[in-house]
């Protein structure tokens, strides 16, 4: 698949087939995250891969009851490792770690499309609850939840603002 096709086909999937995702596909998606750019090549991000249904149910509760998190057979929690980035960049490293995690997440979502899988960017969740559930250490912050599975829907692309968002040379 061409990158442009993956970009055009990517959708927020909230309905998943009752079908396991092979570990090889998960590893390919994680590799896409590892290959994403990062500040100073410090790779200020980490990934928690959750396949256990009971844990996904607890994550769902911490994510305001978004039930599709349980329906997806995998949930990848993308974290910003602020400690890793801040060791070199000080306070600014916190922002760089969030940027690193976000770049990795988008690469992972595009790889998922290429593999015939669906994802959804979930940003609405109780950060402290997720950290406690998953044993995420101090200095590491969950940035997004990525339910992952074989899609059971084909939503249309919502309208985009397109050129209204473009400011050439200056605002």
mmCIF file of C-alpha atoms in Angstrom:
data_model
loop_
_atom_site.group_PDB
_atom_site.id
_atom_site.type_symbol
_atom_site.label_atom_id
_atom_site.label_comp_id
_atom_site.label_asym_id
_atom_site.label_seq_id
_atom_site.Cartn_x
_atom_site.Cartn_y
_atom_site.Cartn_z
ATOM 1 C CA UNK A 1 0.000 0.000 0.000
ATOM 2 C CA UNK A 2 1.252 3.490 -0.778
ATOM 3 C CA UNK A 3 1.529 5.929 2.136
ATOM 4 C CA UNK A 4 -0.990 8.285 0.482
ATOM 5 C CA UNK A 5 -3.519 5.454 0.345
ATOM 6 C CA UNK A 6 -2.998 4.604 4.024
ATOM 7 C CA UNK A 7 -3.476 8.277 4.941
ATOM 8 C CA UNK A 8 -6.713 8.431 2.939
ATOM 9 C CA UNK A 9 -8.054 5.121 4.299
ATOM 10 C CA UNK A 10 -7.287 5.690 7.993
ATOM 11 C CA UNK A 11 -10.450 6.134 10.048
ATOM 12 C CA UNK A 12 -11.370 6.099 13.703
ATOM 13 C CA UNK A 13 -12.664 2.573 14.151
ATOM 14 C CA UNK A 14 -15.015 1.916 17.046
ATOM 15 C CA UNK A 15 -16.369 -1.500 16.051
ATOM 16 C CA UNK A 16 -14.104 -4.527 15.840
ATOM 17 C CA UNK A 17 -14.464 -8.128 14.726
ATOM 18 C CA UNK A 18 -14.213 -10.827 17.371
ATOM 19 C CA UNK A 19 -10.868 -11.983 15.994
ATOM 20 C CA UNK A 20 -7.411 -11.999 17.577
ATOM 21 C CA UNK A 21 -4.622 -9.910 16.102
ATOM 22 C CA UNK A 22 -1.534 -12.065 15.472
ATOM 23 C CA UNK A 23 1.509 -11.052 17.517
ATOM 24 C CA UNK A 24 3.490 -10.621 14.283
ATOM 25 C CA UNK A 25 1.116 -7.855 13.208
ATOM 26 C CA UNK A 26 1.372 -6.182 16.611
ATOM 27 C CA UNK A 27 5.178 -6.325 16.376
ATOM 28 C CA UNK A 28 5.073 -4.738 12.881
ATOM 29 C CA UNK A 29 2.935 -1.923 14.272
ATOM 30 C CA UNK A 30 5.297 -1.436 17.213
ATOM 31 C CA UNK A 31 8.259 -1.339 14.825
ATOM 32 C CA UNK A 32 6.567 1.500 12.948
ATOM 33 C CA UNK A 33 6.414 3.346 16.274
ATOM 34 C CA UNK A 34 10.079 2.609 16.978
ATOM 35 C CA UNK A 35 11.057 4.000 13.574
ATOM 36 C CA UNK A 36 9.238 7.319 14.055
ATOM 37 C CA UNK A 37 11.355 10.443 14.508
ATOM 38 C CA UNK A 38 12.254 11.659 17.983
ATOM 39 C CA UNK A 39 14.046 14.607 19.558
ATOM 40 C CA UNK A 40 17.753 13.881 19.767
ATOM 41 C CA UNK A 41 16.963 10.278 18.816
ATOM 42 C CA UNK A 42 16.223 9.713 22.508
ATOM 43 C CA UNK A 43 12.994 7.906 21.569
ATOM 44 C CA UNK A 44 11.119 9.462 24.470
ATOM 45 C CA UNK A 45 8.182 7.064 24.224
ATOM 46 C CA UNK A 46 7.153 3.669 25.479
ATOM 47 C CA UNK A 47 4.276 1.356 24.616
ATOM 48 C CA UNK A 48 2.167 -0.820 26.906
ATOM 49 C CA UNK A 49 0.453 -3.598 24.949
ATOM 50 C CA UNK A 50 -2.703 -4.881 26.618
ATOM 51 C CA UNK A 51 -4.402 -8.020 25.325
ATOM 52 C CA UNK A 52 -6.003 -9.196 28.577
ATOM 53 C CA UNK A 53 -9.759 -8.580 28.423
ATOM 54 C CA UNK A 54 -10.132 -7.858 32.143
ATOM 55 C CA UNK A 55 -7.434 -5.176 31.944
ATOM 56 C CA UNK A 56 -9.097 -3.680 28.842
ATOM 57 C CA UNK A 57 -12.342 -3.507 30.853
ATOM 58 C CA UNK A 58 -10.530 -1.556 33.566
ATOM 59 C CA UNK A 59 -8.943 0.698 30.947
ATOM 60 C CA UNK A 60 -12.421 1.251 29.487
ATOM 61 C CA UNK A 61 -13.667 2.456 32.886
ATOM 62 C CA UNK A 62 -10.717 4.839 33.140
ATOM 63 C CA UNK A 63 -11.522 6.038 29.614
ATOM 64 C CA UNK A 64 -14.998 7.304 30.452
ATOM 65 C CA UNK A 65 -16.685 4.032 29.492
ATOM 66 C CA UNK A 66 -15.674 4.006 25.822
ATOM 67 C CA UNK A 67 -16.742 0.390 25.288
ATOM 68 C CA UNK A 68 -14.976 -0.138 21.968
ATOM 69 C CA UNK A 69 -11.730 -0.316 23.978
ATOM 70 C CA UNK A 70 -12.966 -3.640 25.366
ATOM 71 C CA UNK A 71 -14.311 -4.777 21.993
ATOM 72 C CA UNK A 72 -10.896 -4.369 20.339
ATOM 73 C CA UNK A 73 -8.689 -7.393 21.076
ATOM 74 C CA UNK A 74 -5.649 -5.189 21.765
ATOM 75 C CA UNK A 75 -5.112 -1.785 23.321
ATOM 76 C CA UNK A 76 -1.739 -0.104 22.970
ATOM 77 C CA UNK A 77 -1.106 2.655 25.488
ATOM 78 C CA UNK A 78 1.336 5.133 23.981
ATOM 79 C CA UNK A 79 3.362 6.909 26.649
ATOM 80 C CA UNK A 80 5.640 9.933 26.687
ATOM 81 C CA UNK A 81 8.827 9.113 28.567
ATOM 82 C CA UNK A 82 9.531 12.569 29.922
ATOM 83 C CA UNK A 83 12.358 11.345 32.149
ATOM 84 C CA UNK A 84 14.277 10.030 29.142
ATOM 85 C CA UNK A 85 13.892 13.271 27.171
ATOM 86 C CA UNK A 86 14.291 15.642 30.108
ATOM 87 C CA UNK A 87 17.634 14.084 31.054
ATOM 88 C CA UNK A 88 19.043 15.859 27.994
ATOM 89 C CA UNK A 89 16.611 18.714 27.376
ATOM 90 C CA UNK A 90 15.457 19.724 30.868
ATOM 91 C CA UNK A 91 11.895 21.019 31.196
ATOM 92 C CA UNK A 92 11.587 21.282 27.388
ATOM 93 C CA UNK A 93 12.039 17.497 27.255
ATOM 94 C CA UNK A 94 8.467 17.043 28.512
ATOM 95 C CA UNK A 95 7.125 18.589 25.310
ATOM 96 C CA UNK A 96 9.589 16.652 23.174
ATOM 97 C CA UNK A 97 8.493 13.364 24.756
ATOM 98 C CA UNK A 98 4.831 14.119 23.958
ATOM 99 C CA UNK A 99 5.853 14.963 20.397
ATOM 100 C CA UNK A 100 7.873 11.728 20.159
ATOM 101 C CA UNK A 101 4.913 9.687 21.410
ATOM 102 C CA UNK A 102 2.510 11.415 19.016
ATOM 103 C CA UNK A 103 4.769 10.857 16.002
ATOM 104 C CA UNK A 104 5.100 7.192 16.937
ATOM 105 C CA UNK A 105 1.338 6.823 17.391
ATOM 106 C CA UNK A 106 0.595 8.187 13.923
ATOM 107 C CA UNK A 107 3.193 5.907 12.321
ATOM 108 C CA UNK A 108 1.631 2.970 14.146
ATOM 109 C CA UNK A 109 -1.876 3.898 13.021
ATOM 110 C CA UNK A 110 -0.776 4.080 9.379
ATOM 111 C CA UNK A 111 0.956 0.702 9.648
ATOM 112 C CA UNK A 112 -2.239 -0.737 11.104
ATOM 113 C CA UNK A 113 -4.155 0.475 8.030
ATOM 114 C CA UNK A 114 -1.554 -1.122 5.771
ATOM 115 C CA UNK A 115 -2.065 -4.435 7.603
ATOM 116 C CA UNK A 116 -5.856 -4.271 7.273
ATOM 117 C CA UNK A 117 -6.381 -3.330 10.927
ATOM 118 C CA UNK A 118 -8.292 -0.486 12.516
ATOM 119 C CA UNK A 119 -7.443 1.890 15.342
ATOM 120 C CA UNK A 120 -8.887 4.882 17.118
ATOM 121 C CA UNK A 121 -7.002 7.718 18.796
ATOM 122 C CA UNK A 122 -8.426 7.860 22.322
ATOM 123 C CA UNK A 123 -7.319 10.887 24.290
ATOM 124 C CA UNK A 124 -10.161 11.075 26.804
ATOM 125 C CA UNK A 125 -9.100 9.089 29.850
ATOM 126 C CA UNK A 126 -8.111 9.460 33.473
ATOM 127 C CA UNK A 127 -4.343 9.641 33.202
ATOM 128 C CA UNK A 128 -3.681 8.772 36.847
ATOM 129 C CA UNK A 129 -6.001 5.753 36.734
ATOM 130 C CA UNK A 130 -4.335 4.416 33.578
ATOM 131 C CA UNK A 131 -0.889 4.931 35.103
ATOM 132 C CA UNK A 132 -1.884 3.072 38.265
ATOM 133 C CA UNK A 133 -3.558 0.209 36.380
ATOM 134 C CA UNK A 134 -0.553 -0.391 34.170
ATOM 135 C CA UNK A 135 2.220 0.373 36.649
ATOM 136 C CA UNK A 136 3.498 3.275 34.560
ATOM 137 C CA UNK A 137 6.408 4.846 36.469
ATOM 138 C CA UNK A 138 6.865 8.464 37.532
ATOM 139 C CA UNK A 139 8.234 10.575 34.702
ATOM 140 C CA UNK A 140 6.236 8.643 32.103
ATOM 141 C CA UNK A 141 2.846 9.885 30.962
ATOM 142 C CA UNK A 142 0.171 8.002 28.989
ATOM 143 C CA UNK A 143 -0.614 10.180 25.978
ATOM 144 C CA UNK A 144 -3.146 8.119 24.061
ATOM 145 C CA UNK A 145 -4.935 4.804 24.014
ATOM 146 C CA UNK A 146 -4.968 2.903 20.726
ATOM 147 C CA UNK A 147 -7.582 0.154 20.478
ATOM 148 C CA UNK A 148 -6.458 -2.186 17.706
ATOM 149 C CA UNK A 149 -8.222 -4.917 15.791
ATOM 150 C CA UNK A 150 -9.857 -6.025 12.581
ATOM 151 C CA UNK A 151 -12.498 -3.404 11.720
ATOM 152 C CA UNK A 152 -16.173 -4.295 11.743
ATOM 153 C CA UNK A 153 -17.192 -1.011 10.138
ATOM 154 C CA UNK A 154 -16.140 1.234 7.267
ATOM 155 C CA UNK A 155 -16.945 4.780 8.311
ATOM 156 C CA UNK A 156 -16.874 7.600 5.794
ATOM 157 C CA UNK A 157 -14.246 10.300 6.181
ATOM 158 C CA UNK A 158 -15.675 13.254 8.050
ATOM 159 C CA UNK A 159 -15.328 16.624 6.345
ATOM 160 C CA UNK A 160 -11.955 18.318 6.748
ATOM 161 C CA UNK A 161 -11.227 22.028 7.001
ATOM 162 C CA UNK A 162 -8.405 21.572 4.496
ATOM 163 C CA UNK A 163 -7.056 24.836 3.124
ATOM 164 C CA UNK A 164 -8.717 26.850 5.907
ATOM 165 C CA UNK A 165 -5.972 25.476 8.172
ATOM 166 C CA UNK A 166 -3.123 26.529 5.881
ATOM 167 C CA UNK A 167 -1.226 29.768 6.533
ATOM 168 C CA UNK A 168 1.526 30.247 3.975
ATOM 169 C CA UNK A 169 4.514 32.366 5.038
ATOM 170 C CA UNK A 170 2.630 33.884 8.000
ATOM 171 C CA UNK A 171 -0.731 33.673 9.746
#
